[in-house]
Amino acid sequence: GIPVKERVKVSQNWRHGRCRREMVLKWKCKQCFVFFSSPLHSPKLLSVCSLMPWMELDGEYLYLSQAENIQAYRLCPDGTGLQRHPQAIFSGHQEDVCRFVLVNSHIVSGGGDGNIVLHKIRGSYSVKFSAHEQEVNCVDFQGGLIVSGSRDRTAKVWSLSAGRVGQCLHTVQTEDRVWSIAISPLLSSFVTGTACCGHTSPLRIWDLESGQLLTCLGTDFHRGAGVLDVFYETPSLLLSCGYDTYIRYWDIRTSTRKCVQEWEEPHDSALYCIRSDKNHMIASGSSYYGVVRLWDKRQTQCLQSFHLSSPISSPVYCLRFSTTHLYAALASALHVLDFTAL
């Protein structure tokens, strides 16, 4: 719906980093208290914990996790940001939401309580079931199946078919904490990104029907080179990023041992999240000072970078973008970059 002339202007704004920056939402960090057995003592502040928000976009709403809830914020139709008060709140977890996905008008979330919760966006229907012994770090949902990964060193496949909702179909022993997970667009396999501490390969592809290992991606990973985010562009093209500061682009048609292209974060920061437009552009979020970088697959160096949390450091826990806007969720704020403004 964007006229050609406007699209050209917006494209040049992305390329040259011209945008209007705004902090559209702020929230407080969680305070953790320790309680003494004697009633004479008041609770003592032990630490301040940052939230680790996650988000998803559709055409009208931005969905953002804050602590144990997921909130839906309506995007302003004139492109000026989003409304400050949530239109809907989806709850069900007793601890923080770790990750969630938005697919076919459903939200599937995994939480620190080890549960998976399914919400139908328009309606009161929801399902909750116990999934893992420890926190569910990642989930994906496609074709009536949920895949989940946990700190308990397992990945699981769950059914959502009638009469079998919440039934575990397969349990995969990963030997490592699972940080990221994604189902292939062909609905035949799924990929896990693990911590690379107990197993030497952090990226592995599993058969969705049988739960058997199909292949490992890459070789010679250093210990601790955990994969924090994965993204399928096509059934054969996959992006990954993580603690070893590299973005890797995999084409499983050509090789599973070596990626076809890689880009290194220039300030040696871990990469928490990644997304692409399934064309030439990649956006990544770094672990320090809220750094968002734009990359062009046709170039070896970073195209543009934006520091969103200086002088206070925060990771970019999640980012999403549309044709005209980029949204980045940090420890205590949601930032938006508007590329139509100039």
Coordinates of N, CA and C in Angstrom, one line a residue, residues 95 98 110-116 129-138 148-156 158 168 171-173 176-178:
E95 N 5.4 -17.5 36.1 CA 6.7 -16.8 36.0 C 6.8 -16.1 34.7
C98 N 9.3 -16.5 28.6 CA 10.6 -16.5 28.0 C 10.5 -16.1 26.5
G110 N 6.1 -19.9 26.0 CA 6.8 -20.7 27.0 C 7.3 -19.9 28.1
G111 N 7.2 -20.4 29.4 CA 7.6 -19.6 30.5 C 8.6 -20.2 31.4
G112 N 9.0 -19.4 32.4 CA 9.9 -19.8 33.4 C 9.3 -20.8 34.3
D113 N 8.0 -21.0 34.3 CA 7.4 -22.0 35.2 C 7.3 -23.4 34.5
G114 N 8.0 -23.5 33.3 CA 8.0 -24.8 32.6 C 6.7 -25.1 31.9
N115 N 5.8 -24.2 31.8 CA 4.5 -24.4 31.1 C 4.5 -23.8 29.7
I116 N 3.6 -24.4 28.9 CA 3.3 -23.8 27.6 C 1.8 -23.4 27.6
F129 N -0.5 -26.3 29.6 CA -0.1 -27.6 30.1 C 1.4 -27.6 30.5
S130 N 1.7 -28.4 31.4 CA 3.1 -28.6 31.9 C 4.0 -29.2 30.8
A131 N 5.1 -28.6 30.5 CA 5.9 -29.0 29.3 C 7.3 -29.5 29.7
H132 N 7.9 -28.8 30.6 CA 9.3 -29.1 30.9 C 9.5 -29.0 32.4
E133 N 10.6 -29.6 32.9 CA 10.9 -29.6 34.3 C 11.5 -28.3 34.7
Q134 N 12.1 -27.5 33.7 CA 12.7 -26.2 34.0 C 12.1 -25.2 33.0
E135 N 12.6 -24.0 32.9 CA 12.0 -23.0 32.1 C 12.0 -23.4 30.6
V136 N 11.0 -23.0 29.9 CA 10.8 -23.2 28.5 C 11.5 -21.9 27.8
N137 N 12.7 -22.1 27.3 CA 13.4 -21.0 26.7 C 12.9 -20.6 25.3
C138 N 12.3 -21.5 24.6 CA 11.9 -21.2 23.2 C 10.8 -22.0 22.8
S148 N 9.3 -27.1 21.5 CA 9.7 -26.3 22.6 C 11.1 -26.8 23.0
G149 N 11.9 -25.9 23.6 CA 13.2 -26.2 24.1 C 13.4 -25.6 25.4
S150 N 14.2 -26.3 26.3 CA 14.2 -25.9 27.7 C 15.6 -26.0 28.3
R151 N 15.7 -25.4 29.4 CA 17.0 -25.5 30.2 C 17.2 -26.9 30.7
D152 N 16.2 -27.8 30.7 CA 16.3 -29.2 31.1 C 17.0 -30.1 30.1
R153 N 17.6 -29.5 29.0 CA 18.3 -30.2 28.0 C 17.5 -31.1 27.2
T154 N 16.3 -30.7 26.9 CA 15.4 -31.4 26.0 C 14.7 -30.5 25.1
A155 N 14.3 -31.0 23.9 CA 13.4 -30.4 23.0 C 12.2 -31.3 22.8
K156 N 11.0 -30.8 22.8 CA 9.8 -31.7 22.7 C 8.9 -31.2 21.6
W158 N 4.9 -31.3 20.4 CA 3.6 -31.4 21.1 C 2.5 -31.4 20.0
C168 N 2.6 -35.0 24.3 CA 4.0 -35.0 23.9 C 4.2 -36.1 22.9
T171 N 10.3 -36.6 22.6 CA 11.3 -35.9 23.5 C 12.7 -36.1 23.0
V172 N 13.4 -35.0 22.6 CA 14.7 -35.1 22.1 C 15.7 -34.7 23.2
Q173 N 16.7 -35.6 23.4 CA 17.7 -35.3 24.4 C 18.8 -34.6 23.7
D176 N 22.2 -30.4 26.1 CA 22.5 -29.0 26.3 C 21.2 -28.2 26.5
R177 N 21.4 -27.0 27.2 CA 20.3 -26.1 27.3 C 19.9 -25.6 25.9
V178 N 18.6 -25.6 25.6 CA 18.1 -25.2 24.2 C 17.7 -23.7 24.3

